[in-house]
Amino acid sequence: MPNLAVLRFVSDTCRDGFGFIRPRRFLMGAFVSAVACVTLGAPSTTLAGQAEVDATYKDIEQTLGLVPTFLHQMSKTALPGAWAEVKALQFSGDTALPPKVKALISLAVSAQIPCSYCIWEDTESAKQAGATEDEIEEAVAIAASTRHWSTIFNGMQVDFETFKRDLGGNAEAVGAAK
């Protein structure tokens, strides 16, 4: 049974650190996906001090309205850096991609990993950011198509230089072949 803090979190909105009002649900989705990728992909070499960890928890609570339970299970070394990256990339309105595109990309990657936590969260985040069911389905289909062709190219050991030439990666070679 969900606790009251989670129910409040899902229904409330908040102002992120960059002045944008966003549903907390969207912020949480972006955060969960990014933290999973950051902590799995980039180990830290220095230990975060307790003051830095406490400041990170405080910033997370100010941004999201609560500190999700799973963050207390996360490496204290990785937490400050993971949060800084998520906040700068996923929560910032000063990036090249709009929130809906970020959520759809994250969903496509999550489907390929696969990560059921991320798939659920990214789907919810995409919806919160305005994605339609058709857009969600297409993002997953594109991910599946990319994985399909990657399997073929790699499994058949297609020559990469020939592949690039065939698809226009070398204009001189394409012109000479005609």
PDB file of C-alpha atoms in Angstrom:
ATOM      1  CA  MET A   1       0.000   0.000   0.000  1.00  0.00           C
ATOM      2  CA  PRO A   2       1.520   3.360  -0.990  1.00  0.00           C
ATOM      3  CA  ASN A   3       2.306   5.721   1.834  1.00  0.00           C
ATOM      4  CA  LEU A   4       0.803   9.208   2.051  1.00  0.00           C
ATOM      5  CA  ALA A   5       4.052  10.951   1.171  1.00  0.00           C
ATOM      6  CA  VAL A   6       4.183   9.095  -2.139  1.00  0.00           C
ATOM      7  CA  LEU A   7       0.525   9.877  -2.907  1.00  0.00           C
ATOM      8  CA  ARG A   8       1.139  13.555  -2.140  1.00  0.00           C
ATOM      9  CA  PHE A   9       4.285  13.442  -4.244  1.00  0.00           C
ATOM     10  CA  VAL A  10       2.463  12.044  -7.273  1.00  0.00           C
ATOM     11  CA  SER A  11      -0.264  14.681  -7.196  1.00  0.00           C
ATOM     12  CA  ASP A  12       1.702  17.812  -6.261  1.00  0.00           C
ATOM     13  CA  THR A  13       3.762  20.091  -8.414  1.00  0.00           C
ATOM     14  CA  CYS A  14       6.941  21.844  -7.468  1.00  0.00           C
ATOM     15  CA  ARG A  15       9.300  24.492  -8.743  1.00  0.00           C
ATOM     16  CA  ASP A  16      12.604  22.971  -9.730  1.00  0.00           C
ATOM     17  CA  GLY A  17      15.945  24.611  -9.068  1.00  0.00           C
ATOM     18  CA  PHE A  18      15.750  26.418 -12.390  1.00  0.00           C
ATOM     19  CA  GLY A  19      12.389  28.149 -11.849  1.00  0.00           C
ATOM     20  CA  PHE A  20      10.244  25.739 -13.877  1.00  0.00           C
ATOM     21  CA  ILE A  21       7.066  24.351 -12.371  1.00  0.00           C
ATOM     22  CA  ARG A  22       6.920  20.642 -13.083  1.00  0.00           C
ATOM     23  CA  PRO A  23       4.912  17.743 -11.701  1.00  0.00           C
ATOM     24  CA  ARG A  24       6.931  16.070  -8.991  1.00  0.00           C
ATOM     25  CA  ARG A  25       6.097  12.801 -10.685  1.00  0.00           C
ATOM     26  CA  PHE A  26       8.012  13.922 -13.779  1.00  0.00           C
ATOM     27  CA  LEU A  27      11.006  15.032 -11.746  1.00  0.00           C
ATOM     28  CA  MET A  28      11.082  11.728  -9.910  1.00  0.00           C
ATOM     29  CA  GLY A  29      10.963   9.746 -13.150  1.00  0.00           C
ATOM     30  CA  ALA A  30      13.840  11.640 -14.626  1.00  0.00           C
ATOM     31  CA  PHE A  31      15.777  11.249 -11.404  1.00  0.00           C
ATOM     32  CA  VAL A  32      15.221   7.502 -11.012  1.00  0.00           C
ATOM     33  CA  SER A  33      16.326   6.800 -14.575  1.00  0.00           C
ATOM     34  CA  ALA A  34      19.378   8.993 -14.412  1.00  0.00           C
ATOM     35  CA  VAL A  35      20.506   7.753 -11.000  1.00  0.00           C
ATOM     36  CA  ALA A  36      20.257   4.158 -12.188  1.00  0.00           C
ATOM     37  CA  CYS A  37      22.414   4.931 -15.215  1.00  0.00           C
ATOM     38  CA  VAL A  38      24.937   7.080 -13.340  1.00  0.00           C
ATOM     39  CA  THR A  39      25.472   4.711 -10.441  1.00  0.00           C
ATOM     40  CA  LEU A  40      25.740   1.653 -12.656  1.00  0.00           C
ATOM     41  CA  GLY A  41      28.017   3.319 -15.166  1.00  0.00           C
ATOM     42  CA  ALA A  42      30.473   5.546 -13.347  1.00  0.00           C
ATOM     43  CA  PRO A  43      32.139   4.538 -10.095  1.00  0.00           C
ATOM     44  CA  SER A  44      33.509   7.344  -7.976  1.00  0.00           C
ATOM     45  CA  THR A  45      37.061   7.400  -6.711  1.00  0.00           C
ATOM     46  CA  THR A  46      36.577   9.672  -3.700  1.00  0.00           C
ATOM     47  CA  LEU A  47      34.372   9.322  -0.662  1.00  0.00           C
ATOM     48  CA  ALA A  48      31.779  12.006  -0.152  1.00  0.00           C
ATOM     49  CA  GLY A  49      31.902  13.594   3.259  1.00  0.00           C
ATOM     50  CA  GLN A  50      28.841  13.335   5.494  1.00  0.00           C
ATOM     51  CA  ALA A  51      28.228  17.093   5.185  1.00  0.00           C
ATOM     52  CA  GLU A  52      28.123  16.769   1.392  1.00  0.00           C
ATOM     53  CA  VAL A  53      25.743  13.802   1.610  1.00  0.00           C
ATOM     54  CA  ASP A  54      23.474  15.672   4.052  1.00  0.00           C
ATOM     55  CA  ALA A  55      23.449  18.733   1.763  1.00  0.00           C
ATOM     56  CA  THR A  56      22.550  16.469  -1.161  1.00  0.00           C
ATOM     57  CA  TYR A  57      19.640  14.916   0.760  1.00  0.00           C
ATOM     58  CA  LYS A  58      18.428  18.402   1.663  1.00  0.00           C
ATOM     59  CA  ASP A  59      18.622  19.553  -1.975  1.00  0.00           C
ATOM     60  CA  ILE A  60      16.776  16.430  -3.154  1.00  0.00           C
ATOM     61  CA  GLU A  61      14.026  17.041  -0.607  1.00  0.00           C
ATOM     62  CA  GLN A  62      13.717  20.698  -1.619  1.00  0.00           C
ATOM     63  CA  THR A  63      13.472  19.699  -5.282  1.00  0.00           C
ATOM     64  CA  LEU A  64      11.276  16.595  -5.057  1.00  0.00           C
ATOM     65  CA  GLY A  65       9.418  17.180  -1.813  1.00  0.00           C
ATOM     66  CA  LEU A  66      10.941  14.051  -0.240  1.00  0.00           C
ATOM     67  CA  VAL A  67      13.995  11.854  -0.379  1.00  0.00           C
ATOM     68  CA  PRO A  68      12.929   8.557  -1.969  1.00  0.00           C
ATOM     69  CA  THR A  69      13.760   5.513   0.149  1.00  0.00           C
ATOM     70  CA  PHE A  70      16.011   3.944  -2.467  1.00  0.00           C
ATOM     71  CA  LEU A  71      18.417   6.884  -2.191  1.00  0.00           C
ATOM     72  CA  HIS A  72      19.239   5.867   1.370  1.00  0.00           C
ATOM     73  CA  GLN A  73      20.369   2.504  -0.038  1.00  0.00           C
ATOM     74  CA  MET A  74      22.639   4.151  -2.596  1.00  0.00           C
ATOM     75  CA  SER A  75      26.366   4.539  -2.154  1.00  0.00           C
ATOM     76  CA  LYS A  76      27.057   7.718  -0.222  1.00  0.00           C
ATOM     77  CA  THR A  77      30.116   8.176  -2.423  1.00  0.00           C
ATOM     78  CA  ALA A  78      28.052   8.192  -5.606  1.00  0.00           C
ATOM     79  CA  LEU A  79      25.025  10.164  -4.388  1.00  0.00           C
ATOM     80  CA  PRO A  80      26.284  13.792  -4.571  1.00  0.00           C
ATOM     81  CA  GLY A  81      27.711  13.376  -8.068  1.00  0.00           C
ATOM     82  CA  ALA A  82      24.697  11.444  -9.345  1.00  0.00           C
ATOM     83  CA  TRP A  83      22.305  14.093  -8.027  1.00  0.00           C
ATOM     84  CA  ALA A  84      24.371  16.941  -9.503  1.00  0.00           C
ATOM     85  CA  GLU A  85      24.360  15.273 -12.923  1.00  0.00           C
ATOM     86  CA  VAL A  86      20.638  14.519 -12.840  1.00  0.00           C
ATOM     87  CA  LYS A  87      19.767  18.013 -11.731  1.00  0.00           C
ATOM     88  CA  ALA A  88      21.936  19.680 -14.383  1.00  0.00           C
ATOM     89  CA  LEU A  89      20.870  17.444 -17.262  1.00  0.00           C
ATOM     90  CA  GLN A  90      17.393  16.127 -16.545  1.00  0.00           C
ATOM     91  CA  PHE A  91      15.853  18.919 -14.487  1.00  0.00           C
ATOM     92  CA  SER A  92      17.395  21.903 -16.202  1.00  0.00           C
ATOM     93  CA  GLY A  93      15.345  23.928 -18.642  1.00  0.00           C
ATOM     94  CA  ASP A  94      18.615  25.082 -20.149  1.00  0.00           C
ATOM     95  CA  THR A  95      19.308  21.978 -22.244  1.00  0.00           C
ATOM     96  CA  ALA A  96      18.906  21.244 -25.940  1.00  0.00           C
ATOM     97  CA  LEU A  97      16.186  18.617 -25.491  1.00  0.00           C
ATOM     98  CA  PRO A  98      12.708  19.256 -24.102  1.00  0.00           C
ATOM     99  CA  PRO A  99      11.474  17.078 -21.195  1.00  0.00           C
ATOM    100  CA  LYS A 100       9.217  14.893 -23.373  1.00  0.00           C
ATOM    101  CA  VAL A 101      12.075  13.975 -25.710  1.00  0.00           C
ATOM    102  CA  LYS A 102      14.341  13.192 -22.752  1.00  0.00           C
ATOM    103  CA  ALA A 103      11.671  10.935 -21.236  1.00  0.00           C
ATOM    104  CA  LEU A 104      11.088   9.098 -24.538  1.00  0.00           C
ATOM    105  CA  ILE A 105      14.823   8.541 -25.049  1.00  0.00           C
ATOM    106  CA  SER A 106      15.127   7.268 -21.498  1.00  0.00           C
ATOM    107  CA  LEU A 107      12.183   4.902 -22.037  1.00  0.00           C
ATOM    108  CA  ALA A 108      13.719   3.524 -25.229  1.00  0.00           C
ATOM    109  CA  VAL A 109      17.026   2.866 -23.464  1.00  0.00           C
ATOM    110  CA  SER A 110      15.261   1.396 -20.420  1.00  0.00           C
ATOM    111  CA  ALA A 111      13.385  -1.035 -22.639  1.00  0.00           C
ATOM    112  CA  GLN A 112      16.696  -2.225 -24.096  1.00  0.00           C
ATOM    113  CA  ILE A 113      18.579  -2.607 -20.816  1.00  0.00           C
ATOM    114  CA  PRO A 114      15.897  -3.903 -19.717  1.00  0.00           C
ATOM    115  CA  CYS A 115      14.992  -2.304 -16.392  1.00  0.00           C
ATOM    116  CA  SER A 116      11.407  -2.742 -15.193  1.00  0.00           C
ATOM    117  CA  TYR A 117      11.813   0.037 -12.617  1.00  0.00           C
ATOM    118  CA  CYS A 118      13.028   2.457 -15.287  1.00  0.00           C
ATOM    119  CA  ILE A 119      10.440   1.370 -17.870  1.00  0.00           C
ATOM    120  CA  TRP A 120       7.615   2.039 -15.441  1.00  0.00           C
ATOM    121  CA  GLU A 121       9.060   5.361 -14.290  1.00  0.00           C
ATOM    122  CA  ASP A 122      10.032   6.553 -17.781  1.00  0.00           C
ATOM    123  CA  THR A 123       6.571   5.733 -19.140  1.00  0.00           C
ATOM    124  CA  GLU A 124       4.980   7.760 -16.347  1.00  0.00           C
ATOM    125  CA  SER A 125       7.452  10.609 -16.870  1.00  0.00           C
ATOM    126  CA  ALA A 126       6.808  10.631 -20.618  1.00  0.00           C
ATOM    127  CA  LYS A 127       3.058  10.866 -19.995  1.00  0.00           C
ATOM    128  CA  GLN A 128       3.589  13.679 -17.473  1.00  0.00           C
ATOM    129  CA  ALA A 129       5.697  15.514 -20.050  1.00  0.00           C
ATOM    130  CA  GLY A 130       2.878  15.275 -22.589  1.00  0.00           C
ATOM    131  CA  ALA A 131       3.782  12.166 -24.585  1.00  0.00           C
ATOM    132  CA  THR A 132       0.877  10.362 -26.208  1.00  0.00           C
ATOM    133  CA  GLU A 133       0.422   6.597 -26.175  1.00  0.00           C
ATOM    134  CA  ASP A 134       1.417   6.587 -29.868  1.00  0.00           C
ATOM    135  CA  GLU A 135       4.667   8.436 -29.081  1.00  0.00           C
ATOM    136  CA  ILE A 136       5.460   6.049 -26.224  1.00  0.00           C
ATOM    137  CA  GLU A 137       4.769   3.015 -28.408  1.00  0.00           C
ATOM    138  CA  GLU A 138       6.851   4.434 -31.259  1.00  0.00           C
ATOM    139  CA  ALA A 139       9.823   5.194 -28.991  1.00  0.00           C
ATOM    140  CA  VAL A 140       9.843   1.576 -27.837  1.00  0.00           C
ATOM    141  CA  ALA A 141       9.390   0.311 -31.419  1.00  0.00           C
ATOM    142  CA  ILE A 142      12.337   2.427 -32.609  1.00  0.00           C
ATOM    143  CA  ALA A 143      14.453   0.991 -29.786  1.00  0.00           C
ATOM    144  CA  ALA A 144      13.421  -2.527 -30.801  1.00  0.00           C
ATOM    145  CA  SER A 145      14.206  -1.862 -34.465  1.00  0.00           C
ATOM    146  CA  THR A 146      17.626  -0.462 -33.601  1.00  0.00           C
ATOM    147  CA  ARG A 147      18.383  -3.495 -31.418  1.00  0.00           C
ATOM    148  CA  HIS A 148      17.151  -5.819 -34.198  1.00  0.00           C
ATOM    149  CA  TRP A 149      19.441  -4.331 -36.855  1.00  0.00           C
ATOM    150  CA  SER A 150      22.355  -4.089 -34.466  1.00  0.00           C
ATOM    151  CA  THR A 151      22.011  -7.824 -33.837  1.00  0.00           C
ATOM    152  CA  ILE A 152      22.053  -8.501 -37.581  1.00  0.00           C
ATOM    153  CA  PHE A 153      25.018  -6.230 -38.348  1.00  0.00           C
ATOM    154  CA  ASN A 154      27.114  -7.525 -35.465  1.00  0.00           C
ATOM    155  CA  GLY A 155      26.090 -11.160 -35.787  1.00  0.00           C
ATOM    156  CA  MET A 156      26.857 -11.230 -39.499  1.00  0.00           C
ATOM    157  CA  GLN A 157      30.075  -9.270 -38.867  1.00  0.00           C
ATOM    158  CA  VAL A 158      29.210  -6.743 -41.577  1.00  0.00           C
ATOM    159  CA  ASP A 159      32.308  -4.775 -42.556  1.00  0.00           C
ATOM    160  CA  PHE A 160      31.933  -1.323 -40.989  1.00  0.00           C
ATOM    161  CA  GLU A 161      33.762   0.604 -43.731  1.00  0.00           C
ATOM    162  CA  THR A 162      31.653  -1.071 -46.431  1.00  0.00           C
ATOM    163  CA  PHE A 163      28.516  -0.340 -44.413  1.00  0.00           C
ATOM    164  CA  LYS A 164      29.409   3.358 -44.157  1.00  0.00           C
ATOM    165  CA  ARG A 165      30.254   3.536 -47.852  1.00  0.00           C
ATOM    166  CA  ASP A 166      26.992   1.806 -48.835  1.00  0.00           C
ATOM    167  CA  LEU A 167      24.960   4.234 -46.737  1.00  0.00           C
ATOM    168  CA  GLY A 168      26.667   7.395 -47.952  1.00  0.00           C
ATOM    169  CA  GLY A 169      29.394   7.739 -45.359  1.00  0.00           C
ATOM    170  CA  ASN A 170      31.977   8.329 -48.073  1.00  0.00           C
ATOM    171  CA  ALA A 171      30.607  10.616 -50.804  1.00  0.00           C
ATOM    172  CA  GLU A 172      33.581  10.031 -53.133  1.00  0.00           C
ATOM    173  CA  ALA A 173      33.210   6.262 -53.006  1.00  0.00           C
ATOM    174  CA  VAL A 174      29.435   6.471 -53.531  1.00  0.00           C
ATOM    175  CA  GLY A 175      29.898   8.747 -56.575  1.00  0.00           C
ATOM    176  CA  ALA A 176      32.546   6.450 -58.075  1.00  0.00           C
ATOM    177  CA  ALA A 177      30.343   3.371 -57.598  1.00  0.00           C
ATOM    178  CA  LYS A 178      27.535   4.928 -59.684  1.00  0.00           C
TER     179      LYS A 178
END
